[in-house]
Coordinates of C-alpha atoms and ligand atoms in Angstrom, one line a residue:
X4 CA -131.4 -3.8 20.1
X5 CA -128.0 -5.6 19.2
X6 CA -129.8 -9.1 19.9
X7 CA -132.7 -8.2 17.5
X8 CA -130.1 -6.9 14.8
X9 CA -128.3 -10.2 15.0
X10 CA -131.5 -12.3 14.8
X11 CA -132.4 -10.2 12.2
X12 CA -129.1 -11.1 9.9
X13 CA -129.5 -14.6 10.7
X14 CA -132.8 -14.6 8.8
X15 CA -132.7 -14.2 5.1
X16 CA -135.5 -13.9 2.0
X17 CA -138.7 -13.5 3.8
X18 CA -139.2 -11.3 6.7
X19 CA -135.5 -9.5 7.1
X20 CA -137.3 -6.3 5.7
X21 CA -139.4 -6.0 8.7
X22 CA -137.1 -6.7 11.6
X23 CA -134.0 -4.4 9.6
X24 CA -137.4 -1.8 9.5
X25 CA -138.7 -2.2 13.0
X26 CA -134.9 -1.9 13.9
X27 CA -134.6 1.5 11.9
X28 CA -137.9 2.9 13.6
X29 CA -137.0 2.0 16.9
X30 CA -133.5 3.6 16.3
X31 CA -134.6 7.0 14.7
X32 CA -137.2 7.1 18.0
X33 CA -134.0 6.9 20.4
X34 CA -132.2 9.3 18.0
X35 CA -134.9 11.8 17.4
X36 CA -132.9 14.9 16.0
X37 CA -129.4 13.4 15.4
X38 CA -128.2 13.3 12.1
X39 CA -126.7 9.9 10.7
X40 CA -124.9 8.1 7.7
X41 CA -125.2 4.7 6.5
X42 CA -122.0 3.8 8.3
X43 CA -123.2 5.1 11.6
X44 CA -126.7 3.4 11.3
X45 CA -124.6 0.1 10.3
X46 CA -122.2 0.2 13.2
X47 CA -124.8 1.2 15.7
X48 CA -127.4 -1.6 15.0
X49 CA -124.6 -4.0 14.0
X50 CA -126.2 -4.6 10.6
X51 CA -122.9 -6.4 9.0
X52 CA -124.4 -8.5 6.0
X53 CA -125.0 -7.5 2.5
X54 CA -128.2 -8.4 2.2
X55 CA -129.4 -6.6 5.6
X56 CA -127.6 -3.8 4.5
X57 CA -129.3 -3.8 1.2
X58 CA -132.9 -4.0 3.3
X59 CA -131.4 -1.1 5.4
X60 CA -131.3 1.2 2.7
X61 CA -134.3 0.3 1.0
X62 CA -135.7 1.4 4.2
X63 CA -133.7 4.6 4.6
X64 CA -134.8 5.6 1.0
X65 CA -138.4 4.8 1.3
X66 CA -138.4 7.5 5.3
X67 CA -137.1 9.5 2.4
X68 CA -139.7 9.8 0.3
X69 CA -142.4 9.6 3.0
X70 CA -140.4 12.5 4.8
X71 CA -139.4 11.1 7.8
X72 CA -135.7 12.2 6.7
X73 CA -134.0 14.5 4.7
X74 CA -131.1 13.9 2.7
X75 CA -128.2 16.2 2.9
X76 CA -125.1 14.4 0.7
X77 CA -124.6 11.3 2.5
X78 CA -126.1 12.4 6.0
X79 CA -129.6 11.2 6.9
X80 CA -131.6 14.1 9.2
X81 CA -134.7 13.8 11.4
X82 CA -137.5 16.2 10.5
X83 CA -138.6 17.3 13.8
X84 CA -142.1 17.9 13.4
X85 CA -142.8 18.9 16.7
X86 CA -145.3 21.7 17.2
X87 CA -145.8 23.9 20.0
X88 CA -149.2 25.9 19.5
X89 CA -149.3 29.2 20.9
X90 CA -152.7 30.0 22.2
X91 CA -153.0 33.7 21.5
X92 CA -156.9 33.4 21.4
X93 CA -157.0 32.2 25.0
X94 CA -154.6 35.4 26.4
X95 CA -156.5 37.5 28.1
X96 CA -154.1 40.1 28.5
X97 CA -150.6 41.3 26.3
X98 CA -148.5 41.0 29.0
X99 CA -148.1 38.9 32.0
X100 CA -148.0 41.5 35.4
X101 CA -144.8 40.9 37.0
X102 CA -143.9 42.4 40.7
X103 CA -140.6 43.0 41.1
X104 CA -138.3 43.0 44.7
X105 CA -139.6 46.3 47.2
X106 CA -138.9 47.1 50.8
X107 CA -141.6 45.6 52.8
X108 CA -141.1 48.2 55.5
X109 CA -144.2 50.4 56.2
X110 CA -141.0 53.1 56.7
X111 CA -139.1 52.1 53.5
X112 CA -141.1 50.6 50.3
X113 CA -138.7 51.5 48.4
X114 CA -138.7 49.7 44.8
X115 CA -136.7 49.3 41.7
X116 CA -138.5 52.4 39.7
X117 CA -137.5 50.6 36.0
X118 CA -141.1 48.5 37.4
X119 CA -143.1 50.9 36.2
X120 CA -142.2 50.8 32.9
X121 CA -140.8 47.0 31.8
X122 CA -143.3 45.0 30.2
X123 CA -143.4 41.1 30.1
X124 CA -145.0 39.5 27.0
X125 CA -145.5 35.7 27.9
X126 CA -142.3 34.1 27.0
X127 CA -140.0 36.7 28.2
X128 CA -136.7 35.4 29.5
X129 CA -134.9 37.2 32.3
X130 CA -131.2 37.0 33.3
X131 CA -129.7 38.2 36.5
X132 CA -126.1 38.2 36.4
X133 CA -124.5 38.3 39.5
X134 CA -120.9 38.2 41.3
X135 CA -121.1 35.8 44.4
X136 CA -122.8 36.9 47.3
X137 CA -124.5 40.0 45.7
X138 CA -127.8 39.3 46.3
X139 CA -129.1 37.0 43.0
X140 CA -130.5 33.8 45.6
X141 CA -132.5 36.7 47.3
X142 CA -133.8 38.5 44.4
X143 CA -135.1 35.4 42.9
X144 CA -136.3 34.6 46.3
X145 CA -137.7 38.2 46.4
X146 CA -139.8 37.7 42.8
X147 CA -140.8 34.3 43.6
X148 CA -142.6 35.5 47.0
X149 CA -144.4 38.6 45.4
X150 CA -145.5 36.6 42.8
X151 CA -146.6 32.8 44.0
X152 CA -150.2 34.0 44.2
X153 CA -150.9 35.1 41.0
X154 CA -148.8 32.7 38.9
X155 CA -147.9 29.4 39.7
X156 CA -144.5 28.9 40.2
X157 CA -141.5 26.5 40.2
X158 CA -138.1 27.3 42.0
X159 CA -135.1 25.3 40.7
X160 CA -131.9 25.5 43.0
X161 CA -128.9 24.6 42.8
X162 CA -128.1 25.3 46.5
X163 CA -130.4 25.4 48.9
X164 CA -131.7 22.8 51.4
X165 CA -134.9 22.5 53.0
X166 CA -134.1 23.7 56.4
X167 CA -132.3 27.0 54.9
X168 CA -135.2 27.1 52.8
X169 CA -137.6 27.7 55.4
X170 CA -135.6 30.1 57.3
X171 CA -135.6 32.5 54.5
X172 CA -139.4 31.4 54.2
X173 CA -139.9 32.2 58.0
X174 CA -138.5 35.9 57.7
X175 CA -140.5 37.0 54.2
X176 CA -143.7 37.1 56.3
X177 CA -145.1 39.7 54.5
X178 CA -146.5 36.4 52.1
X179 CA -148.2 33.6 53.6
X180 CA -146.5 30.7 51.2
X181 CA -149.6 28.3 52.2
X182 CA -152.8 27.9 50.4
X183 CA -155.0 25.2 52.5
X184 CA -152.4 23.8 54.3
X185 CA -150.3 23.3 51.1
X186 CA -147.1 25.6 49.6
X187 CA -148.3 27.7 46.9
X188 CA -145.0 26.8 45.2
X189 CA -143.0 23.7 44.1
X190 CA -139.0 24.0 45.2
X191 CA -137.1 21.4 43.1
X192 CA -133.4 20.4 43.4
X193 CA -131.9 20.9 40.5
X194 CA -128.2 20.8 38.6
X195 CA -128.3 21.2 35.2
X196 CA -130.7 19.7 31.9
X197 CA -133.3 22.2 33.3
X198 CA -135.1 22.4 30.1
X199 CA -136.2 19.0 30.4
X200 CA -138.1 19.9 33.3
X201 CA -139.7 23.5 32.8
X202 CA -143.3 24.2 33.0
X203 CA -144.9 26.1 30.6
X204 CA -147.2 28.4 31.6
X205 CA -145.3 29.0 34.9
X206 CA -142.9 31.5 36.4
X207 CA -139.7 29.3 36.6
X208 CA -137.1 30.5 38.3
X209 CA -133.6 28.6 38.3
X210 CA -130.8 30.0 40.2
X211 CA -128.6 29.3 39.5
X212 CA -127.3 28.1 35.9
X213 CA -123.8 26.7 36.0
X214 CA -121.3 27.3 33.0
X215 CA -118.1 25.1 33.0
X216 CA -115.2 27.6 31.6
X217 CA -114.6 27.0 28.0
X218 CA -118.2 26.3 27.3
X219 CA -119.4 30.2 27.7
X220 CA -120.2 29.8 24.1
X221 CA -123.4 27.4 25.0
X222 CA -125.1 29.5 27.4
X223 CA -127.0 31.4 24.4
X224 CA -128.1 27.4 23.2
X225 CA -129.1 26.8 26.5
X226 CA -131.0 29.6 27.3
X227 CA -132.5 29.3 24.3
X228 CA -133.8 25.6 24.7
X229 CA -134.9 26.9 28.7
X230 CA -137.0 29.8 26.8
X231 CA -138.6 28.0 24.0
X232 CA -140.1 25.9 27.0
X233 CA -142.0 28.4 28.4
X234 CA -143.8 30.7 25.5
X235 CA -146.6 31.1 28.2
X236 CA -144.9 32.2 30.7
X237 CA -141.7 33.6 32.6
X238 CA -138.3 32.1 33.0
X239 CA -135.8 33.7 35.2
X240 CA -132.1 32.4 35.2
X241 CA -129.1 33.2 37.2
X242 CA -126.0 33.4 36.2
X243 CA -122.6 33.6 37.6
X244 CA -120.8 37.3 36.7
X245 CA -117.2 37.8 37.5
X246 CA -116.5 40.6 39.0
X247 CA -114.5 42.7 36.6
X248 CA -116.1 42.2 34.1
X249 CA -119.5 44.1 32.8
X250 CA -121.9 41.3 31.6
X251 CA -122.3 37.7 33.0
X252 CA -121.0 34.6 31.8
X253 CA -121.4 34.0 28.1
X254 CA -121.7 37.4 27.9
X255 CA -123.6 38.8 24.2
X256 CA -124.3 35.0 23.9
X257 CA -126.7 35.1 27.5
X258 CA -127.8 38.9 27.0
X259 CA -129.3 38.2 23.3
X260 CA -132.1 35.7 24.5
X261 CA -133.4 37.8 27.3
X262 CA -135.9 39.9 27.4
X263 CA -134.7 41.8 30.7
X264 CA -131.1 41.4 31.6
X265 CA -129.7 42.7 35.2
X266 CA -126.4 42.7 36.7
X267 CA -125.7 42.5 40.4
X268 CA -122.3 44.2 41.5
X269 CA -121.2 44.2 45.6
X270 CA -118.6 47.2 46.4
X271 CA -117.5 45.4 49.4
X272 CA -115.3 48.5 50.7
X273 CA -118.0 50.5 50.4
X274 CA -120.6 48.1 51.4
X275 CA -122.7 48.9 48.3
X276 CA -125.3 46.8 46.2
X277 CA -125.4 48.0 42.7
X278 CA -128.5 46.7 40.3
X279 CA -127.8 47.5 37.1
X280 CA -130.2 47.0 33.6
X281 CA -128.1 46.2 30.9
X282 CA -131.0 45.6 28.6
X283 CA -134.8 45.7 28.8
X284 CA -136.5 45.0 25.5
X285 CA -139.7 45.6 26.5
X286 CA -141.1 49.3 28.3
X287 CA -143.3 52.2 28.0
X288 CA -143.5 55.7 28.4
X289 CA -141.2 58.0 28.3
X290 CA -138.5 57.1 31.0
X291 CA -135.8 54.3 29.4
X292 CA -134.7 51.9 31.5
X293 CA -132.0 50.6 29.7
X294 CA -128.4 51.2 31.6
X295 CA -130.1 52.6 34.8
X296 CA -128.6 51.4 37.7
X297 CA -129.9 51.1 41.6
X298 CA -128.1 50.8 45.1
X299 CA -129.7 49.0 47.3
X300 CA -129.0 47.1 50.9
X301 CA -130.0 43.3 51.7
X302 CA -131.6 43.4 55.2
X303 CA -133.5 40.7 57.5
X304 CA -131.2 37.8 57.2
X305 CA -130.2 38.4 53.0
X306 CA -134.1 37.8 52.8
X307 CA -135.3 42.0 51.7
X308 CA -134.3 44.7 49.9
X309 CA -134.2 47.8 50.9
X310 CA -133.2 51.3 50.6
X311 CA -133.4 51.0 46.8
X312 CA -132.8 54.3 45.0
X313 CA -131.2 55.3 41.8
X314 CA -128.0 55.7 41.4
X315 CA -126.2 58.0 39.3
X316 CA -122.2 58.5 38.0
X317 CA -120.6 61.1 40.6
X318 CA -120.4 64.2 38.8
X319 CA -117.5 65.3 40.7
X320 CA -115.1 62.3 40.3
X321 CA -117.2 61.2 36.7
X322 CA -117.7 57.7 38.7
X323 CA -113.7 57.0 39.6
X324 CA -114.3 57.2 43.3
X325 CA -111.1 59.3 43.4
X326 CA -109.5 62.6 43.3
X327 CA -105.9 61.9 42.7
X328 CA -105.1 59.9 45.7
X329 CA -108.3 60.7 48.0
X330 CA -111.1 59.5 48.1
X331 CA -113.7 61.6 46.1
X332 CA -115.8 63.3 48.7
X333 CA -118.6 64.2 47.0
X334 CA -119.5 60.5 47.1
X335 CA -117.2 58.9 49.5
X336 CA -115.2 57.0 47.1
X337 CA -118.0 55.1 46.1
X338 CA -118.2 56.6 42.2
X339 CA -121.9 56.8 42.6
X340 CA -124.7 59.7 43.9
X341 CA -128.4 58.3 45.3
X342 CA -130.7 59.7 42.9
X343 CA -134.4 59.2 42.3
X344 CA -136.4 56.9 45.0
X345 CA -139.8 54.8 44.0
X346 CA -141.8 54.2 46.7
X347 CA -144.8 52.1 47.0
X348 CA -147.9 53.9 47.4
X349 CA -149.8 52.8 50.7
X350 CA -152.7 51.3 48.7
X351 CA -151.4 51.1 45.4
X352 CA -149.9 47.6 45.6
X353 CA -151.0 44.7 47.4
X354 CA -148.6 43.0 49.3
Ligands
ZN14 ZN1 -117.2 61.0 43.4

């Protein structure tokens, strides 16, 4: 580019519109969505001379009036005129069905009871927010293997390798993953930029998403550009959660773009999982899922859930875990009664 802007000075009169425009259009390509000044667009294409500079904003007037840019004071902007059509007509159904982790023990099936009632429009975004080691790489595990038949799917990680991969994949053999001798998925290594990659349409799961400190704030951006991705299908993002605190990282800024938002909390003194919903936008009937929260155990090798019951504040030690200096009996110092248990029906689910 910096070649063709100096050959492009050396010729006067005749023809130095064209290059200085060819140079303009192949610049705004490159620079889709930036906004610019004429200084900026000068240093960058090292247009020096009067008389280019002249051409330049000739050219920069006339993407003006054709609406290629906007004018804001002296900054130039790119009207992005990108459309993505929703196909509403083609939808054959309101929401997209969405199985969610259960016990695959003829003896347990135990499930996360908020199922019954959270709905998923295509589109819908869903964080898990998780400490470390508290289940989030086997929950999207968990929802990407009740699910790989009946959507396609895509499995970003961050972490895993392919022999670690198909130990997990060896244990959840209550799916076969193989459709004619092929995976029914598509595992893809994966860091960070995920929105460039997303498939729309598709359940994508990425876990996990990694936020620098100090840049909390862009989680809601990012999200964002993830979700607008998929309109026709389901994304499902990881986080990292720190333990203390109630929400995961970025906090309001990650919980306003999702449609379902779940925290994952380990009491390792007391050896329990806690699930909890901070926010599900979309359900029906009459029992609200919104702040519920499930215990649950990780068995076969952190590959299943099980055990997965409600749980509700102690009503003896209001959730504290302690009486003055004992441990609450009532619930063992835990804070937290079981309460109501979902079950699977025998035929009521295929597995
Ligand atoms: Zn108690």
């Amino acid at each position: 580019v910096k070649n063709e802007a100096r050959m492009a000075e050396k010729t006067y009169g005749e023809g130095l519109f064209a290059k200085v425009s060819a140079l303009i259009d192949e610049y705004l390509d490159l620079h889709r969505g930036d906004t610019f000044n004429d200084d900026k667009l000068f240093r960058d294409l090292e247009i020096t001379s009067r008389d280019a500079r002249k051409e330049a904003q000739k050219k920069l007037s006339y993407l003006v009036k054709e609406q290629v840019l906007k004018k804001d004071k002296n900054a130039y902007i790119y009207i992005n005129r990108d459309i993505t059509y929703i196909p509403w007509y083609n939808c054959k159904e309101d929401y997209i069905k969405l199985v969610l982790p259960s016990s695959h023990h003829p003896d347990d099936l135990t499930y996360f009871g908020f199922e019954d009632v959270a709905k998923f429009s295509p589109g819908s975004l869903i964080v898990i927010a998780g400490v470390s080691n508290a289940g989030k790489s086997t929950l999207c595990r968990n929802i990407l293997w009740d699910n790989m038949h009946t959507m396609k799917s895509v499995y970003f990680s961050s972490e895993t390798t392919g022999p670690a991969f198909k130990r997990y994949a060896q244990v959840m053999n209550w799916q076969d993953p193989f459709k004619d001798g092929k995976p029914v998925f598509e595992l893809v290594e994966r860091y960070r930029d995920y929105e460039d990659v997303i498939r729309n349409g598709w359940l994508n799961l990425i876990d996990w998403l990694d936020i620098e400190d100090g840049e909390f704030f862009k989680i809601g951006n990012t999200l964002s550009m993830i979700k607008e991705k998929n309109p026709l299908g389901i994304t499902v993002v990881a986080i990292q959660k720190d333990a203390n605190k109630e929400l995961g990282r970025g906090a309001s800024f990650s919980k306003e773009k999702a449609s379902l938002y779940m925290t994952l909390d380990y009491d390792k003194d007391h050896e329990l999982y806690r699930l909890t919903i901070e926010k599900c936008k979309e359900w029906v009937g009459a029992f609200d899922p919104n702040h519920k929260t499930y215990g649950f155990q990780i068995t076969e090798a952190g590959t299943q859930f099980s055990n997965i019951r409600e749980l509700k504040k102690c009503p003896e030690c209001h959730g504290y875990g302690s009486r003055g200096k004992n441990d609450c009996m009532r619930c063992n110092g835990t804070g937290w009664t079981d309460g109501y248990v979902s079950k699977r029906v025998e035929n009521g689910i295929e597995f």
